[in-house]
Coordinates of N, CA, C and O in Angstrom, one line a residue:
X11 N 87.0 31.6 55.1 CA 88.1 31.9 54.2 C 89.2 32.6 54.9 O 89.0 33.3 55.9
X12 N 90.2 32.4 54.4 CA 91.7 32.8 55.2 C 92.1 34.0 53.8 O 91.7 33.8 52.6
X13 N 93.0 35.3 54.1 CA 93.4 35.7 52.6 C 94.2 36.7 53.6 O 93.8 37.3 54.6
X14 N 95.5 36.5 52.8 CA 96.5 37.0 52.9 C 97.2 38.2 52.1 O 97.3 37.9 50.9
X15 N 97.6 39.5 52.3 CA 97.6 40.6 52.2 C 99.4 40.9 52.1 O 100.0 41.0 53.2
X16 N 100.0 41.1 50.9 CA 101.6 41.6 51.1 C 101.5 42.9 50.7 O 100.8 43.1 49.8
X17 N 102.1 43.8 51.3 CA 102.7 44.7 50.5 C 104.6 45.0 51.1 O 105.3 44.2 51.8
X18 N 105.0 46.3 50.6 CA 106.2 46.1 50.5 C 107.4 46.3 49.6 O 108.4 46.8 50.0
X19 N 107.3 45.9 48.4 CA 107.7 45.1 47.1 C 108.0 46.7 46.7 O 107.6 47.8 47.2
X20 N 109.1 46.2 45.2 CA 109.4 47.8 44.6 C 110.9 47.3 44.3 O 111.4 46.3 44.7
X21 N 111.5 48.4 43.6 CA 112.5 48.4 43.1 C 113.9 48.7 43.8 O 113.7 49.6 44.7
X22 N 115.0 48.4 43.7 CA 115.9 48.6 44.9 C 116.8 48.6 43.7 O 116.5 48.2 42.6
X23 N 118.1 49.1 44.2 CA 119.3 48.5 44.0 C 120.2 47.9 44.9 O 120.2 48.0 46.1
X24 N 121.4 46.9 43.9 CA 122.0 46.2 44.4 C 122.5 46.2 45.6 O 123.5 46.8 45.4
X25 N 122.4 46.0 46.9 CA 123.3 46.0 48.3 C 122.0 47.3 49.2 O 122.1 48.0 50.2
X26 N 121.0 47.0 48.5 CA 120.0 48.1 49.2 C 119.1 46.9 50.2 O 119.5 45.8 50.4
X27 N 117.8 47.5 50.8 CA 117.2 46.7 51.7 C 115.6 47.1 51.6 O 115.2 48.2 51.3
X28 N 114.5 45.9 51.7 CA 113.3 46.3 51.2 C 112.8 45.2 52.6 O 113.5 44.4 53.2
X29 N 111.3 45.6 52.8 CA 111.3 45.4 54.0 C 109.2 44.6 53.3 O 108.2 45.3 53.1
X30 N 109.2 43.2 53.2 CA 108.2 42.8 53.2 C 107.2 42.6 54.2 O 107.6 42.1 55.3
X31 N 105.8 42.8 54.2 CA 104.8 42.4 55.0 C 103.4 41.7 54.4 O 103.0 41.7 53.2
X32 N 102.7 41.0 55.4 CA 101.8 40.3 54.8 C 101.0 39.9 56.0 O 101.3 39.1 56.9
X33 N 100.0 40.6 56.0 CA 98.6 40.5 57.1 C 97.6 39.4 56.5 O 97.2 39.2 55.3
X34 N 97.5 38.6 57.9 CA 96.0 37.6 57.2 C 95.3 38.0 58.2 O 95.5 38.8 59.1
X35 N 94.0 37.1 57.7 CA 92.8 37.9 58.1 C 91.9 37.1 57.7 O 92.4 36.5 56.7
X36 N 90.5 36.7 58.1 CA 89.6 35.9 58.0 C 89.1 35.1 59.0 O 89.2 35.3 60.3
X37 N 88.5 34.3 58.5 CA 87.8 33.0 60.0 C 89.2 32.2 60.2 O 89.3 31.1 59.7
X38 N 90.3 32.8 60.9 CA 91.4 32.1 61.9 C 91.5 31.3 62.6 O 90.2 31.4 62.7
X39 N 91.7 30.5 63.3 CA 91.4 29.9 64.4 C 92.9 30.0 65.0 O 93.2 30.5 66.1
X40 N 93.9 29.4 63.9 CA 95.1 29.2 64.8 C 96.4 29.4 63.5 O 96.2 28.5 62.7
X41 N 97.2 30.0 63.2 CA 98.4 29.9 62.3 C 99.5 29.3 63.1 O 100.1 29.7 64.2
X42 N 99.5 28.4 62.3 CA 100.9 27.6 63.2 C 101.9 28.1 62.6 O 102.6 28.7 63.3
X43 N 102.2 28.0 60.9 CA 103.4 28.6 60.8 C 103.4 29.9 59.4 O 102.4 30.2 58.8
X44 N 104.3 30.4 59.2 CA 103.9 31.5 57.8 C 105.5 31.7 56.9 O 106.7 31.5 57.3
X45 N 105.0 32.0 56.1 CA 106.4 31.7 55.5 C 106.3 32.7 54.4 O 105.2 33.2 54.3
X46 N 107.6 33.1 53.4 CA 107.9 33.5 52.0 C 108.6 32.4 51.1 O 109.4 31.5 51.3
X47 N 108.1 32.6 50.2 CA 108.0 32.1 48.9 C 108.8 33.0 47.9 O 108.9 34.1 48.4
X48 N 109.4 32.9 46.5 CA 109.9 33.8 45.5 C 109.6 32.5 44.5 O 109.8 31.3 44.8
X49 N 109.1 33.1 43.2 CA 109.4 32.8 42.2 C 109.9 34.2 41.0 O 109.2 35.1 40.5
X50 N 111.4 33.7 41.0 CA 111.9 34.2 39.6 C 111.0 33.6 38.1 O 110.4 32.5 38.0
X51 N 111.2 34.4 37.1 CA 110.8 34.2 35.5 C 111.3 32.9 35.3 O 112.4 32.4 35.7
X52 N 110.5 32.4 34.7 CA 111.1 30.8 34.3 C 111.7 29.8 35.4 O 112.2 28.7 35.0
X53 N 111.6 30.0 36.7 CA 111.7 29.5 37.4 C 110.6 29.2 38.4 O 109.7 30.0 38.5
X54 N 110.8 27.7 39.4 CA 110.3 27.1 40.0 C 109.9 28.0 41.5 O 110.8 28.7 41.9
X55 N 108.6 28.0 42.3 CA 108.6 28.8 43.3 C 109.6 28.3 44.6 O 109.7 27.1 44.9
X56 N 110.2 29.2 45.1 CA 111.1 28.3 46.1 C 111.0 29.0 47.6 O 110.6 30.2 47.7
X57 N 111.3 28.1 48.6 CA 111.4 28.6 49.9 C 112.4 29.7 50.5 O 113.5 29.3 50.7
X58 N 112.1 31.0 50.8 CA 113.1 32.5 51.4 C 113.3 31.9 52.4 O 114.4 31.7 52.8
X59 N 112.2 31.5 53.1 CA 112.2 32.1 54.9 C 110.7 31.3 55.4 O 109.9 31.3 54.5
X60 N 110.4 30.8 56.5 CA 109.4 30.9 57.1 C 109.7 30.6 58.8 O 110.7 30.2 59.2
X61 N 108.7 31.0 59.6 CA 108.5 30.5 60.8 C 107.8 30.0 61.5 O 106.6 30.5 61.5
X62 N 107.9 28.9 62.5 CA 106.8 28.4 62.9 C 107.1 28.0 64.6 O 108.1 27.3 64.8
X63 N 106.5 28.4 65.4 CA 106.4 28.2 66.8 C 108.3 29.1 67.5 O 109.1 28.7 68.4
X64 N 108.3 30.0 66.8 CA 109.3 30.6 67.3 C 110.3 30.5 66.4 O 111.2 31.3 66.4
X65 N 110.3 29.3 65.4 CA 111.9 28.5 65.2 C 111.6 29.1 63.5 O 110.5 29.4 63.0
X66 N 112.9 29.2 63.1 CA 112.9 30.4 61.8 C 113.8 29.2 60.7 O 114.9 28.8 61.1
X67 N 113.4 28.9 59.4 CA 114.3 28.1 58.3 C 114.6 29.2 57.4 O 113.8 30.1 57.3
X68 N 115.8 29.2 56.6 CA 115.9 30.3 55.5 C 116.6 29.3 54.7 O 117.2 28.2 55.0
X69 N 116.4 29.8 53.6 CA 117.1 29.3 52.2 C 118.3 29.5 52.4 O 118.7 30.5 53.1
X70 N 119.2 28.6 51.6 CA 120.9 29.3 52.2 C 121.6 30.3 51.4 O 122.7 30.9 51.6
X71 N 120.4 30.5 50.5 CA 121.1 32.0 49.4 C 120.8 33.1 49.9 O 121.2 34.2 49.6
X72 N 119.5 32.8 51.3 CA 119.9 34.5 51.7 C 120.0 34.1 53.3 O 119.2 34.8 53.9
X73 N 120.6 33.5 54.1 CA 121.1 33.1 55.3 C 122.0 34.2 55.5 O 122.8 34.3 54.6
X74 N 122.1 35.1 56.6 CA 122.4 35.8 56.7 C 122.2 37.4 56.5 O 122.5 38.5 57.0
X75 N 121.7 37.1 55.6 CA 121.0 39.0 54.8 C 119.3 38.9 55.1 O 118.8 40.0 55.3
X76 N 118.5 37.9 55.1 CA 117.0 37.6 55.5 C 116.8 38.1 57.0 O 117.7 38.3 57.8
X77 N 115.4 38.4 57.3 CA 116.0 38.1 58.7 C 113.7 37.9 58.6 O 113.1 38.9 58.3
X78 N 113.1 36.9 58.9 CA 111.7 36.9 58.9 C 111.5 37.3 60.3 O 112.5 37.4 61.0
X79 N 110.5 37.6 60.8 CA 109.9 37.9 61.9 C 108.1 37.7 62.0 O 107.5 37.8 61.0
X80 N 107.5 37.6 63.3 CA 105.9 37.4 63.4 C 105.6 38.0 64.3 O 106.5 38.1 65.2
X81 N 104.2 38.6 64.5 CA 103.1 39.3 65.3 C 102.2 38.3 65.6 O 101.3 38.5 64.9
X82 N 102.1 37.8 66.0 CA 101.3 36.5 66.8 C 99.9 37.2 66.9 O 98.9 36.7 66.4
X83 N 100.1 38.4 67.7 CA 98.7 39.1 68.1 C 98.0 39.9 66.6 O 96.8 40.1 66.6
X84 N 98.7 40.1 65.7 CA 98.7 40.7 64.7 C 97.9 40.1 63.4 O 97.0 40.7 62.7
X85 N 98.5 38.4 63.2 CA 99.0 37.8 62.6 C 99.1 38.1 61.0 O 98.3 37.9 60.1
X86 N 100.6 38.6 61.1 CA 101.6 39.4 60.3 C 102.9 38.5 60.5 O 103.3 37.7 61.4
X87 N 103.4 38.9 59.2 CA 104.4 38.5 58.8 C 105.2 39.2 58.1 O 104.9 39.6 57.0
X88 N 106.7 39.6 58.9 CA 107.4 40.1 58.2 C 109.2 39.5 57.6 O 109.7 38.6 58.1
X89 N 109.7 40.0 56.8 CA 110.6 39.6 55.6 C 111.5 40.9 55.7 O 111.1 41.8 55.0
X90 N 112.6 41.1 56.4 CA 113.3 42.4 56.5 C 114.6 41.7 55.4 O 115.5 40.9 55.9
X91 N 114.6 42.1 54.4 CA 115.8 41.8 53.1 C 116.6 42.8 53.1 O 116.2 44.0 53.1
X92 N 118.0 42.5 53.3 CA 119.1 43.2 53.7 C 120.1 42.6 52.2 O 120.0 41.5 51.7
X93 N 121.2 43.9 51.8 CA 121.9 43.3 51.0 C 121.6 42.7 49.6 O 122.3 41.9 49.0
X94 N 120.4 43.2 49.2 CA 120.1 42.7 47.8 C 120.7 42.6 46.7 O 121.6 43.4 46.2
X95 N 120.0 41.0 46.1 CA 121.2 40.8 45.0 C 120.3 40.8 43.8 O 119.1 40.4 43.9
X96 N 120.8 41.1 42.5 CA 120.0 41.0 41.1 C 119.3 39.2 41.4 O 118.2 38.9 40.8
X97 N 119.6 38.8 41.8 CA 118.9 37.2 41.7 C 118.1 37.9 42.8 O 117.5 38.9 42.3
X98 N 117.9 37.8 43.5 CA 116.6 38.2 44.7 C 115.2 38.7 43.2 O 114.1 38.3 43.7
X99 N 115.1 39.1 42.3 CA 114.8 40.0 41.6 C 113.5 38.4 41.3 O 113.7 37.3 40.6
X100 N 112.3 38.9 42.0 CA 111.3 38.1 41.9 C 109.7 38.2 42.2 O 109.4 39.3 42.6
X101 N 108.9 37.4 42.0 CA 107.5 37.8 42.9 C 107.5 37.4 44.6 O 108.2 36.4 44.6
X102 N 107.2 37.6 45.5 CA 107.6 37.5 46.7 C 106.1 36.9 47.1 O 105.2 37.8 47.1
X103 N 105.8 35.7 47.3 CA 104.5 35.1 47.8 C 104.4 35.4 49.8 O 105.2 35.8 50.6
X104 N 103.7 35.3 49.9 CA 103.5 34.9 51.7 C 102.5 33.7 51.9 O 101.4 33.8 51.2
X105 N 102.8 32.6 52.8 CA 102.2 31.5 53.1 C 101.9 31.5 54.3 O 102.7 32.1 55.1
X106 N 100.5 30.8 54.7 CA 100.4 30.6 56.3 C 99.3 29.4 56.3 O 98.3 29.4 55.7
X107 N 99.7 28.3 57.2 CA 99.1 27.2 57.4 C 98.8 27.3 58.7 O 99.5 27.8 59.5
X108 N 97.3 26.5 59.2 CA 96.8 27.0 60.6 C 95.3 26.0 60.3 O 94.8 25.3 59.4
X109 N 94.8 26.4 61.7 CA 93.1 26.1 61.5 C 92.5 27.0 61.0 O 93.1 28.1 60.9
X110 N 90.9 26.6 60.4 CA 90.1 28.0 60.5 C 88.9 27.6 60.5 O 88.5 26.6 59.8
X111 N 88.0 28.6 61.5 CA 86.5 28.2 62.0 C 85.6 27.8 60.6 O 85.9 28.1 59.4
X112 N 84.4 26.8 61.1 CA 83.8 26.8 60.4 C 82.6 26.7 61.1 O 81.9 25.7 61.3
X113 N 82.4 28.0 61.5 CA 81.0 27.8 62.4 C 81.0 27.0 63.6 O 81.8 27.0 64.5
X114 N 80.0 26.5 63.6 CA 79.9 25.0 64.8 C 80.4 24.1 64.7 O 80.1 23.2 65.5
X115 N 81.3 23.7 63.7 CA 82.0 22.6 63.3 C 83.4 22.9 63.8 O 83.8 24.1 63.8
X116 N 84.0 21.8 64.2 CA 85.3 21.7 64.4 C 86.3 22.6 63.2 O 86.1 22.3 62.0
X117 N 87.4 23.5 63.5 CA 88.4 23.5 62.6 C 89.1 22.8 61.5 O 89.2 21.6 61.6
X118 N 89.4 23.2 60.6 CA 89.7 22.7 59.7 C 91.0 23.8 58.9 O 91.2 25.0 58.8
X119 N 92.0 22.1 58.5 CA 93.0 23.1 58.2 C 93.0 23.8 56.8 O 92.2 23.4 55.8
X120 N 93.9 24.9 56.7 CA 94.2 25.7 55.7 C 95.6 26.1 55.3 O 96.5 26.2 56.0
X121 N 95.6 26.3 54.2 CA 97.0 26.5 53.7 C 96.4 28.0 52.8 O 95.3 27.8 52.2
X122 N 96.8 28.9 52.8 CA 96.5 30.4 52.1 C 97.6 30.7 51.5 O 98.5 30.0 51.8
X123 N 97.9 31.6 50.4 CA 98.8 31.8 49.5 C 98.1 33.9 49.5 O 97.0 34.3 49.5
X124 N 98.9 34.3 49.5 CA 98.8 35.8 48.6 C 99.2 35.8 47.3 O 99.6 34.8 46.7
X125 N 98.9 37.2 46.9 CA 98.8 37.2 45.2 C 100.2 37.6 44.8 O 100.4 37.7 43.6
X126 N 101.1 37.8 45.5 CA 102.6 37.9 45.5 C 102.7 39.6 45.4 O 101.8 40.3 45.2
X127 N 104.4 40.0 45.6 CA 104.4 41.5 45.4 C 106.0 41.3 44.8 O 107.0 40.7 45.3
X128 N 105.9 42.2 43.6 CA 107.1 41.8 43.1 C 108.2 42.9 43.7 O 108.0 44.0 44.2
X129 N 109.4 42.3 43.6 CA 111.2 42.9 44.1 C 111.5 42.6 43.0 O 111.0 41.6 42.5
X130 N 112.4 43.7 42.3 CA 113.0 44.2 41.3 C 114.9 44.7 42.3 O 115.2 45.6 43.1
X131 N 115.4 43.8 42.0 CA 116.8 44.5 42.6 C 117.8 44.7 41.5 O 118.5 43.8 41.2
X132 N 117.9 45.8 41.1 CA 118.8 46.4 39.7 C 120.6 46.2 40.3 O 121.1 46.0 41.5
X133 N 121.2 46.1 39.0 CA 122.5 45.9 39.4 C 123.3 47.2 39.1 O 124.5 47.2 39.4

């Protein structure tokens, strides 16, 4: 099993900066890439940020103010949120897809989710 770990999360105000993390941990073999996630109330979960083999995608509502980063040796993941806006104001998931051991058997892939950490950004 793969299981993923955020903390971080908390209350800010508007134009302030909160700084996400999320450690995995388990039978790894290989994370190719890791990402954030948000789902606002009544809304659909959508893509922040992720990276994979160096190369970094951001959503275009926070392009610019996001900035993700990774620990390879670590394998961590971080979410430095700059500039927060009342829409930011969500659960903050962390994703990571990769192999993971299964004994004597060849790898097998995984996709892992955390239990989210919520951002509250007041206006």
């Amino acid at each position: 099993q793969v299981q993923l770990v955020e903390s971080g999360g908390g209350l800010v105000q508007a134009g302030g900066s909160l700084r996400l993390s999320c450690a995995a941990s388990g039978s790894i073999f290989r994370i190719n890439a890791m990402g954030w996630y948000r789902q606002a109330p009544g809304k659909q979960r959508e893509l922040v940020a992720d990276i994979s083999g160096g190369i970094t995608d951001y959503a275009n509502s926070v392009k610019g103010r996001f900035i993700i980063s990774r620990d390879n040796a670590e394998n961590t993941v971080l979410l430095q949120m700059n500039s927060l806006e009342p829409e930011g104001t969500a659960v903050y998931y962390c994703n990571a897809v990769g192999l993971r051991t299964m004994g004597w058997d060849l790898p097998t892939e995984f996709n892992a989710w955390g239990k989210g950490t919520q951002v509250t950004v007041s206006s």
